[in-house]
Short mmCIF file of C-alpha atoms in Angstrom, two decimals:
data_model
loop_
_atom_site.label_atom_id
_atom_site.label_comp_id
_atom_site.label_asym_id
_atom_site.label_seq_id
_atom_site.Cartn_x
_atom_site.Cartn_y
_atom_site.Cartn_z
CA UNK A 1 165.19 251.64 105.63
CA UNK A 2 162.48 251.30 108.25
CA UNK A 3 164.73 253.23 110.68
CA UNK A 4 164.55 256.40 108.57
CA UNK A 5 162.97 259.46 110.14
CA UNK A 6 159.34 260.22 109.32
CA UNK A 7 160.35 263.31 107.32
CA UNK A 8 162.85 261.36 105.25
CA UNK A 9 160.34 258.56 104.59
CA UNK A 10 157.89 261.14 103.25
CA UNK A 11 160.61 262.56 101.03
CA UNK A 12 161.40 259.09 99.69
CA UNK A 13 157.69 258.64 98.92
CA UNK A 14 157.61 262.00 97.10
CA UNK A 15 160.60 261.03 94.95
CA UNK A 16 159.02 257.70 94.05
CA UNK A 17 155.74 259.42 93.19
CA UNK A 18 157.57 261.86 90.90
CA UNK A 19 159.01 258.95 88.95
CA UNK A 20 155.60 257.32 88.73
CA UNK A 21 154.07 260.61 87.59
CA UNK A 22 156.28 260.99 84.51
CA UNK A 23 156.12 257.30 83.55
CA UNK A 24 152.34 257.05 83.89
CA UNK A 25 151.70 260.45 82.35
CA UNK A 26 153.47 259.35 79.19
CA UNK A 27 150.86 256.60 78.83
CA UNK A 28 148.02 259.08 78.36
CA UNK A 29 149.41 262.54 77.61
CA UNK A 30 150.16 261.37 74.09
CA UNK A 31 146.56 260.37 73.33
CA UNK A 32 145.19 263.85 72.81
CA UNK A 33 148.12 264.72 70.50
CA UNK A 34 147.50 261.74 68.20
CA UNK A 35 145.51 263.62 65.52
CA UNK A 36 148.17 266.38 65.32
CA UNK A 37 150.95 263.78 65.15
CA UNK A 38 149.08 261.80 62.51
CA UNK A 39 148.79 264.87 60.28
CA UNK A 40 152.42 265.93 60.68
CA UNK A 41 153.94 262.46 60.43
CA UNK A 42 151.43 261.12 57.85
CA UNK A 43 150.61 258.09 60.00
CA UNK A 44 147.81 255.51 59.87
CA UNK A 45 145.64 254.34 62.76
CA UNK A 46 148.08 251.45 63.24
CA UNK A 47 150.98 253.91 63.30
CA UNK A 48 149.28 255.87 66.06
CA UNK A 49 148.70 252.65 68.00
CA UNK A 50 152.40 251.89 67.81
CA UNK A 51 153.41 255.28 69.24
CA UNK A 52 151.53 254.28 72.39
CA UNK A 53 152.08 250.52 72.41
CA UNK A 54 155.82 250.63 71.65
CA UNK A 55 156.13 252.34 75.03
CA UNK A 56 153.75 250.18 77.05
CA UNK A 57 154.93 246.95 75.41
CA UNK A 58 158.59 247.49 76.31
CA UNK A 59 157.55 248.56 79.82
CA UNK A 60 155.49 245.41 80.30
CA UNK A 61 158.28 243.21 78.92
CA UNK A 62 161.06 244.57 81.14
CA UNK A 63 159.38 245.45 84.45
CA UNK A 64 159.89 242.05 86.08
CA UNK A 65 163.52 241.86 84.94
CA UNK A 66 164.25 245.33 86.29
CA UNK A 67 162.50 244.63 89.59
CA UNK A 68 164.56 241.51 90.24
CA UNK A 69 167.75 243.21 89.01
CA UNK A 70 167.23 246.06 91.45
CA UNK A 71 166.70 243.59 94.31
CA UNK A 72 170.04 242.03 93.35
CA UNK A 73 172.41 244.90 92.46
CA UNK A 74 170.83 247.80 94.35
CA UNK A 75 167.53 249.65 94.13
CA UNK A 76 168.91 253.18 94.20
CA UNK A 77 171.46 252.31 91.50
CA UNK A 78 168.81 250.96 89.10
CA UNK A 79 166.41 253.80 89.97
CA UNK A 80 169.10 256.39 89.17
CA UNK A 81 169.96 254.78 85.84
CA UNK A 82 166.25 254.61 85.01
CA UNK A 83 165.71 258.33 85.59
CA UNK A 84 168.71 259.16 83.40
CA UNK A 85 167.60 256.93 80.51
CA UNK A 86 164.00 258.17 80.73
CA UNK A 87 165.05 261.82 80.52
CA UNK A 88 167.33 261.03 77.56
CA UNK A 89 164.53 259.15 75.78
CA UNK A 90 162.16 262.07 76.33
CA UNK A 91 164.62 264.49 74.75
CA UNK A 92 165.05 262.19 71.74
CA UNK A 93 161.28 261.87 71.30
CA UNK A 94 160.92 265.65 71.19
CA UNK A 95 163.22 265.86 68.14
CA UNK A 96 162.09 262.70 66.30
CA UNK A 97 162.13 263.44 62.54
CA UNK A 98 159.66 260.71 61.54
CA UNK A 99 157.15 258.22 62.90
CA UNK A 100 159.68 255.39 62.78
CA UNK A 101 162.22 257.31 64.84
CA UNK A 102 159.54 258.41 67.29
CA UNK A 103 158.61 254.78 67.90
CA UNK A 104 162.29 253.89 68.40
CA UNK A 105 162.80 256.73 70.88
CA UNK A 106 159.62 255.74 72.71
CA UNK A 107 161.22 252.35 73.37
CA UNK A 108 164.25 254.15 74.85
CA UNK A 109 161.89 256.00 77.17
CA UNK A 110 160.27 252.71 78.12
CA UNK A 111 163.59 251.07 79.03
CA UNK A 112 164.17 253.85 81.53
CA UNK A 113 160.58 253.72 82.76
CA UNK A 114 160.87 249.97 83.38
CA UNK A 115 163.64 250.72 85.88
CA UNK A 116 161.44 253.15 87.82
CA UNK A 117 157.98 251.83 88.72
CA UNK A 118 158.75 248.40 90.23
CA UNK A 119 161.88 249.72 91.91
CA UNK A 120 160.02 252.68 93.38
CA UNK A 121 157.33 250.37 94.78
CA UNK A 122 160.03 248.13 96.25
CA UNK A 123 161.63 251.19 97.88
CA UNK A 124 158.25 252.19 99.33
CA UNK A 125 157.58 248.67 100.61
CA UNK A 126 160.94 248.59 102.38
CA UNK A 127 160.59 252.14 103.72
CA UNK A 128 157.08 251.96 105.19
CA UNK A 129 156.92 248.81 107.29
CA UNK A 130 154.10 249.69 109.71
CA UNK A 131 150.83 248.33 108.22
CA UNK A 132 148.62 251.42 108.40
CA UNK A 133 151.39 253.81 107.34
CA UNK A 134 152.32 251.49 104.51
CA UNK A 135 148.72 251.31 103.31
CA UNK A 136 148.51 255.10 103.28
CA UNK A 137 151.76 255.34 101.32
CA UNK A 138 150.51 252.82 98.77
CA UNK A 139 147.23 254.73 98.63
CA UNK A 140 149.13 257.91 97.72
CA UNK A 141 151.09 255.93 95.14
CA UNK A 142 147.88 254.61 93.62
CA UNK A 143 146.38 258.09 93.65
CA UNK A 144 149.34 259.48 91.71
CA UNK A 145 148.99 256.69 89.15
CA UNK A 146 145.31 257.44 88.67
CA UNK A 147 145.79 261.20 88.60
CA UNK A 148 148.57 261.02 86.01
CA UNK A 149 146.54 258.69 83.80
CA UNK A 150 143.42 260.85 83.94
CA UNK A 151 145.14 264.25 83.74
CA UNK A 152 147.14 263.25 80.68
CA UNK A 153 144.57 264.36 78.07
CA UNK A 154 144.19 267.83 79.63
CA UNK A 155 147.94 268.40 79.96
CA UNK A 156 148.51 267.04 76.47
CA UNK A 157 145.79 269.29 75.05
CA UNK A 158 147.22 272.44 76.62
CA UNK A 159 150.75 271.68 75.43
CA UNK A 160 149.75 270.52 71.94
CA UNK A 161 147.64 273.60 71.21
CA UNK A 162 149.99 276.14 72.79
CA UNK A 163 153.46 274.85 71.87
CA UNK A 164 153.03 271.74 69.72
CA UNK A 165 152.92 267.99 70.30
CA UNK A 166 156.69 267.73 70.77
CA UNK A 167 156.43 269.77 73.97
CA UNK A 168 154.63 266.90 75.73
CA UNK A 169 158.00 265.19 76.06
CA UNK A 170 159.75 268.28 77.44
CA UNK A 171 157.87 268.21 80.75
CA UNK A 172 159.64 264.97 81.68
CA UNK A 173 163.05 266.61 81.63
CA UNK A 174 162.87 269.04 84.59
CA UNK A 175 160.81 266.62 86.70
CA UNK A 176 163.18 263.75 85.93
CA UNK A 177 166.31 265.78 86.66
CA UNK A 178 164.84 267.09 89.92
CA UNK A 179 163.93 263.55 91.00
CA UNK A 180 167.44 262.39 90.06
CA UNK A 181 169.08 265.04 92.24
CA UNK A 182 166.84 264.17 95.19
CA UNK A 183 167.49 260.44 94.70
CA UNK A 184 171.25 260.88 94.87
CA UNK A 185 170.86 262.98 98.02
CA UNK A 186 168.13 261.25 100.02
CA UNK A 187 167.41 257.66 98.97
CA UNK A 188 169.71 255.12 100.65
CA UNK A 189 170.87 252.03 98.79
CA UNK A 190 169.13 248.74 99.55
CA UNK A 191 169.16 245.17 98.26
CA UNK A 192 167.24 242.00 98.91
CA UNK A 193 168.86 239.71 101.47
CA UNK A 194 168.41 236.72 99.16
CA UNK A 195 168.03 238.06 95.61
CA UNK A 196 167.07 235.62 92.92
CA UNK A 197 169.29 234.58 90.03
CA UNK A 198 168.81 236.07 86.56
CA UNK A 199 166.44 234.20 84.26
CA UNK A 200 167.28 235.23 80.66
CA UNK A 201 165.26 232.41 79.08
CA UNK A 202 162.13 233.35 81.00
CA UNK A 203 162.64 237.02 80.12
CA UNK A 204 162.93 236.26 76.40
CA UNK A 205 159.79 234.11 76.52
CA UNK A 206 157.84 236.95 78.20
CA UNK A 207 159.01 239.40 75.54
CA UNK A 208 158.12 236.99 72.73
CA UNK A 209 154.66 236.40 74.21
CA UNK A 210 153.73 240.05 74.69
CA UNK A 211 155.34 241.21 71.45
CA UNK A 212 153.69 238.61 69.23
CA UNK A 213 150.23 239.17 70.75
CA UNK A 214 150.46 242.97 70.40
CA UNK A 215 151.87 242.90 66.87
CA UNK A 216 149.25 240.42 65.73
CA UNK A 217 146.35 242.45 67.13
CA UNK A 218 147.55 245.81 65.76
CA UNK A 219 148.51 244.58 62.30
CA UNK A 220 145.65 242.07 61.95
CA UNK A 221 143.12 244.42 60.31
CA UNK A 222 145.60 245.50 57.59
CA UNK A 223 147.35 242.17 57.01
CA UNK A 224 144.24 240.00 57.33
CA UNK A 225 143.48 237.76 60.28
CA UNK A 226 144.10 234.61 58.22
CA UNK A 227 147.39 235.82 56.75
CA UNK A 228 150.59 233.91 57.38
CA UNK A 229 152.04 236.81 59.34
CA UNK A 230 149.18 236.99 61.83
CA UNK A 231 148.85 233.22 62.16
CA UNK A 232 152.60 233.10 62.77
CA UNK A 233 152.22 235.66 65.56
CA UNK A 234 149.54 233.47 67.11
CA UNK A 235 151.78 230.42 66.92
CA UNK A 236 154.68 232.30 68.54
CA UNK A 237 152.39 233.54 71.32
CA UNK A 238 151.05 230.05 72.10
CA UNK A 239 154.51 228.47 71.98
CA UNK A 240 155.95 231.23 74.21
CA UNK A 241 153.17 230.82 76.79
CA UNK A 242 153.50 227.03 76.92
CA UNK A 243 157.28 227.26 77.07
CA UNK A 244 157.18 229.92 79.79
CA UNK A 245 154.85 227.90 82.05
CA UNK A 246 156.82 224.67 81.56
CA UNK A 247 160.23 226.29 82.01
CA UNK A 248 159.39 228.44 85.03
CA UNK A 249 157.88 225.51 86.93
CA UNK A 250 161.21 223.68 86.79
CA UNK A 251 163.35 226.56 88.00
CA UNK A 252 164.30 226.98 91.64
CA UNK A 253 164.25 230.77 91.27
CA UNK A 254 161.91 231.59 88.37
CA UNK A 255 161.46 234.98 86.79
CA UNK A 256 157.78 234.87 87.80
CA UNK A 257 157.27 232.64 90.83
CA UNK A 258 154.14 230.57 90.08
CA UNK A 259 153.46 230.37 93.82
CA UNK A 260 152.53 234.07 93.81
CA UNK A 261 149.37 233.14 91.94
CA UNK A 262 148.21 230.74 94.64
CA UNK A 263 147.16 233.90 96.44
CA UNK A 264 143.68 234.74 95.18
CA UNK A 265 144.06 238.46 96.04
CA UNK A 266 147.35 238.60 94.12
CA UNK A 267 145.91 236.77 91.11
CA UNK A 268 142.79 238.93 91.30
CA UNK A 269 144.87 242.11 91.41
CA UNK A 270 146.69 240.95 88.27
CA UNK A 271 143.44 240.31 86.39
CA UNK A 272 141.85 243.55 87.58
CA UNK A 273 144.91 245.58 86.61
CA UNK A 274 144.80 244.18 83.07
CA UNK A 275 141.04 244.78 82.83
CA UNK A 276 141.00 248.29 84.33
CA UNK A 277 143.94 249.59 82.34
CA UNK A 278 142.69 247.97 79.12
CA UNK A 279 139.42 249.80 79.64
CA UNK A 280 141.16 253.09 80.46
CA UNK A 281 143.52 252.94 77.47
CA UNK A 282 140.70 252.04 75.09
CA UNK A 283 138.43 254.71 76.59
CA UNK A 284 141.01 257.46 76.04
CA UNK A 285 141.95 256.22 72.57
CA UNK A 286 138.34 256.23 71.34
CA UNK A 287 137.35 259.53 72.92
CA UNK A 288 140.45 261.38 71.73
CA UNK A 289 139.87 260.39 68.12
CA UNK A 290 136.11 260.99 68.34
CA UNK A 291 136.31 264.46 69.86
CA UNK A 292 138.89 265.69 67.34
CA UNK A 293 138.11 263.73 64.16
CA UNK A 294 134.29 263.61 64.43
CA UNK A 295 133.35 266.64 66.54
CA UNK A 296 136.17 268.72 65.09
CA UNK A 297 137.55 269.97 68.42
CA UNK A 298 141.16 271.06 68.76
CA UNK A 299 143.50 269.30 71.18
CA UNK A 300 142.90 271.75 74.06
CA UNK A 301 139.11 271.60 73.77
CA UNK A 302 139.26 267.79 73.61
CA UNK A 303 141.31 267.77 76.81
CA UNK A 304 138.83 270.14 78.48
CA UNK A 305 135.92 267.91 77.44
CA UNK A 306 137.56 265.04 79.34
CA UNK A 307 138.22 267.22 82.39
CA UNK A 308 135.26 265.72 84.34
CA UNK A 309 136.90 262.32 84.10
CA UNK A 310 140.25 263.66 85.29
CA UNK A 311 138.63 265.61 88.13
CA UNK A 312 136.72 262.59 89.40
CA UNK A 313 139.83 260.44 89.28
CA UNK A 314 141.80 263.04 91.22
CA UNK A 315 139.06 263.27 93.88
CA UNK A 316 138.39 259.53 94.11
CA UNK A 317 141.99 258.27 94.25
CA UNK A 318 142.92 259.55 97.74
CA UNK A 319 139.49 258.48 99.04
CA UNK A 320 140.21 254.98 97.78
CA UNK A 321 143.56 254.99 99.59
CA UNK A 322 141.90 255.93 102.87
CA UNK A 323 139.20 253.30 102.39
CA UNK A 324 141.83 250.61 101.80
CA UNK A 325 143.72 251.66 104.93
CA UNK A 326 140.57 251.74 107.07
CA UNK A 327 138.37 248.96 105.68
CA UNK A 328 140.39 246.98 103.14
CA UNK A 329 140.14 246.77 99.34
CA UNK A 330 136.63 245.34 98.89
CA UNK A 331 134.47 248.49 98.90
CA UNK A 332 136.59 250.59 96.52
CA UNK A 333 136.89 247.64 94.14
CA UNK A 334 133.12 247.18 94.01
CA UNK A 335 132.55 250.90 93.45
CA UNK A 336 135.19 250.89 90.70
CA UNK A 337 133.70 247.91 88.88
CA UNK A 338 130.15 249.26 88.92
CA UNK A 339 131.15 252.78 87.83
CA UNK A 340 133.39 251.63 84.96
CA UNK A 341 130.85 249.09 83.69
CA UNK A 342 127.95 251.55 83.77
CA UNK A 343 130.06 254.16 81.98
CA UNK A 344 130.92 251.74 79.20
CA UNK A 345 127.27 250.71 78.97
CA UNK A 346 126.18 254.31 78.41
CA UNK A 347 128.37 254.47 75.30
CA UNK A 348 127.68 250.90 74.13
CA UNK A 349 123.88 250.83 74.54
CA UNK A 350 122.84 254.50 74.53
CA UNK A 351 125.47 256.05 72.21
CA UNK A 352 126.46 258.52 74.91
CA UNK A 353 128.98 260.22 72.61
CA UNK A 354 126.08 261.69 70.59
CA UNK A 355 124.67 263.47 73.66
CA UNK A 356 126.87 265.92 75.54
CA UNK A 357 125.06 265.37 78.86
CA UNK A 358 125.26 261.56 78.59
CA UNK A 359 128.87 261.77 77.48
CA UNK A 360 129.83 263.86 80.50
CA UNK A 361 127.94 261.42 82.75
CA UNK A 362 130.00 258.62 81.25
CA UNK A 363 133.20 260.58 81.84
CA UNK A 364 132.30 261.22 85.48
CA UNK A 365 131.50 257.56 86.12
CA UNK A 366 134.62 256.28 84.41
CA UNK A 367 136.80 258.77 86.28
CA UNK A 368 135.23 257.70 89.57
CA UNK A 369 135.78 254.03 88.81
CA UNK A 370 139.35 254.41 87.64
CA UNK A 371 140.20 256.60 90.62
CA UNK A 372 138.89 253.93 92.97
CA UNK A 373 140.68 250.98 91.39
CA UNK A 374 144.38 251.84 91.63
CA UNK A 375 144.98 251.89 95.39
CA UNK A 376 143.28 248.55 96.18
CA UNK A 377 145.00 246.82 93.24
CA UNK A 378 148.44 248.03 94.30
CA UNK A 379 147.90 247.27 97.98
CA UNK A 380 146.48 243.81 97.29
CA UNK A 381 149.30 242.86 94.94
CA UNK A 382 152.13 243.51 97.42
CA UNK A 383 150.45 242.90 100.80
CA UNK A 384 151.82 239.88 102.58
CA UNK A 385 154.62 239.30 100.07
CA UNK A 386 158.16 238.84 101.44
CA UNK A 387 160.24 242.00 101.36
CA UNK A 388 163.05 239.94 99.82
CA UNK A 389 160.83 239.65 96.73
CA UNK A 390 159.18 243.04 96.94
CA UNK A 391 160.68 244.22 93.66
CA UNK A 392 159.40 241.20 91.76
CA UNK A 393 155.91 241.30 93.31
CA UNK A 394 155.59 245.01 92.55
CA UNK A 395 156.90 244.41 89.03
CA UNK A 396 154.21 241.79 88.35
CA UNK A 397 151.55 244.31 89.37
CA UNK A 398 153.12 247.02 87.20
CA UNK A 399 153.48 244.58 84.31
CA UNK A 400 149.77 243.82 84.54
CA UNK A 401 148.98 247.53 84.25
CA UNK A 402 151.21 248.06 81.24
CA UNK A 403 150.00 244.86 79.60
CA UNK A 404 146.44 246.10 80.05
CA UNK A 405 147.29 249.47 78.51
CA UNK A 406 149.01 247.76 75.60
CA UNK A 407 146.13 245.37 74.95
CA UNK A 408 143.52 248.10 75.37
CA UNK A 409 144.99 250.25 72.60
CA UNK A 410 145.75 247.23 70.40
CA UNK A 411 142.32 245.60 70.69
CA UNK A 412 140.21 248.77 70.58
CA UNK A 413 142.28 250.16 67.71
CA UNK A 414 141.98 246.90 65.80
CA UNK A 415 138.19 246.80 66.29
CA UNK A 416 137.91 250.41 65.15
CA UNK A 417 140.14 249.86 62.11
CA UNK A 418 138.23 246.73 61.09
CA UNK A 419 134.89 248.53 61.38
CA UNK A 420 135.99 251.52 59.33
CA UNK A 421 137.61 249.26 56.72
CA UNK A 422 134.18 247.66 56.31
CA UNK A 423 132.73 250.99 55.22
CA UNK A 424 131.09 252.05 58.50
CA UNK A 425 131.43 255.55 59.91
CA UNK A 426 133.37 256.23 63.09
CA UNK A 427 130.38 256.14 65.46
CA UNK A 428 128.96 252.83 64.25
CA UNK A 429 132.44 251.29 64.02
CA UNK A 430 133.03 251.95 67.73
CA UNK A 431 129.98 249.98 68.96
CA UNK A 432 131.79 246.66 69.58
CA UNK A 433 134.70 248.53 71.16
CA UNK A 434 132.40 250.11 73.77
CA UNK A 435 131.02 246.68 74.69
CA UNK A 436 134.59 245.49 75.26
CA UNK A 437 135.18 248.44 77.61
CA UNK A 438 131.94 247.59 79.43
CA UNK A 439 133.17 244.02 79.95
CA UNK A 440 136.45 245.36 81.36
CA UNK A 441 134.47 247.16 84.08
CA UNK A 442 132.36 244.05 84.73
CA UNK A 443 135.53 241.99 85.18
CA UNK A 444 136.77 244.43 87.83
CA UNK A 445 133.44 244.13 89.67
CA UNK A 446 133.27 240.32 89.65
CA UNK A 447 136.94 239.63 90.32
CA UNK A 448 137.04 242.34 92.99
CA UNK A 449 134.13 240.71 94.84
CA UNK A 450 135.67 237.23 94.66
CA UNK A 451 139.24 238.20 95.53
CA UNK A 452 138.54 240.39 98.57
CA UNK A 453 136.52 238.05 100.78
CA UNK A 454 137.68 236.01 103.82
CA UNK A 455 138.41 232.88 101.76
CA UNK A 456 140.59 234.85 99.36
CA UNK A 457 142.49 236.54 102.18
CA UNK A 458 143.15 233.13 103.75
CA UNK A 459 144.82 231.97 100.52
CA UNK A 460 147.07 235.03 100.68
CA UNK A 461 148.19 234.11 104.19
CA UNK A 462 148.93 230.51 103.15
CA UNK A 463 150.85 231.69 100.11
CA UNK A 464 152.96 234.08 102.17
CA UNK A 465 153.97 231.23 104.48
CA UNK A 466 155.15 229.11 101.53
CA UNK A 467 157.23 231.91 100.05
CA UNK A 468 159.38 232.47 103.12
CA UNK A 469 160.31 230.44 106.21
CA UNK A 470 158.27 231.43 109.30
CA UNK A 471 161.13 233.47 110.77
CA UNK A 472 161.71 235.49 107.60
CA UNK A 473 160.79 239.14 107.23
CA UNK A 474 157.54 239.62 105.35
CA UNK A 475 155.89 242.80 104.20
CA UNK A 476 152.92 243.31 106.51
CA UNK A 477 149.48 243.36 104.99
CA UNK A 478 148.08 246.78 104.32
CA UNK A 479 144.54 245.88 105.37
CA UNK A 480 142.86 243.66 107.95
CA UNK A 481 142.93 240.00 106.84
CA UNK A 482 139.17 239.72 106.59
CA UNK A 483 138.27 243.11 105.14
#
């Protein structure tokens, strides 16, 4: 696909960004509608967590499988099926008669979404092969991810107040159908030269690991942390992790190639994605409930309150992409870590939610940090990886994001539920949760500093050489080796 004209390459990028927009937007647009949904569907805090985590959990579980499947049977084919299933799932969600059915239909959405993000990144990686152009394309991709995550509350607020919460699923339909038509017309089919074999055992172990951890965290406050159900979830999670590591190391073509993680930048990008998206998901979950349940705002006003965060993310994301292309990932990662950590600290130590000026300061800082983090994470995760494994490498990065979102809602929701069950009011119950969000930002800062130096970049080069023979075609790095 590198021989495509410049105009067609830009069109391919636009199509991929449209798919990312609807998948990522569904992660956050639902947050601001949670109080309205809870009233109509008579749901608990745990029920609200599941409306979000059912989506992100299935996404995280299937992304790697779909990335490798697309490399094997055809990227355009899987991408087309994904758009169709996602649109269908969105329509079903809009007519869900109960909370249980809504959760089921959210999983249908997620199956389609899992076919989009890693495949789109693989298409981009194989379309933009010149290093600087590729870095700019990934920067735009990262900007769209950040923009959709941050703009979700505002869009959700407008739709919930004007039409109702069901309308938040309608917006996916025209965008998805338009992207589908453009895909059939403009995106050529492509496959990996040496696709890897399916790994059903590894896939089942990944699903068991993520599912048991998420279920245990969400249901822990209600069931009791020492109950047989929660202890059983812990046992399944440990057994799945041990089994996954042992099994994958013996396979010639594993679902997740352990050699990827010999690259410090790749491993760092994985950790930072989990940390940043955990912080973002928890941040939105807490603020949405606080603004509507404690301050008494309606959905639209709650979305407008969080507009400074969305605006800063929108402004910072393309700047981060240009910084990565020009100077490498280090500077935007450091800015992101500092901004997110300081924002969390304002809420954890100074109770910023009780002061409108401090709260807006926290929103601005968090939006700046989150806008800065996406482009360097995405670029670092796929830079230097062989194009024959582009789908899998991109899927690992996307899985880390969705896993972070899943854990963020699960952990923050569990901390909040446990605090309120102990008789504390909402504001005092959120104290430990804000410290967790602060630590997420600190992790981005520390890991970003360690994983972007010369030593770390050298490990990436060594890893790339072990993944493919010297004559093989590798995806060029998007930044200078010693940025």
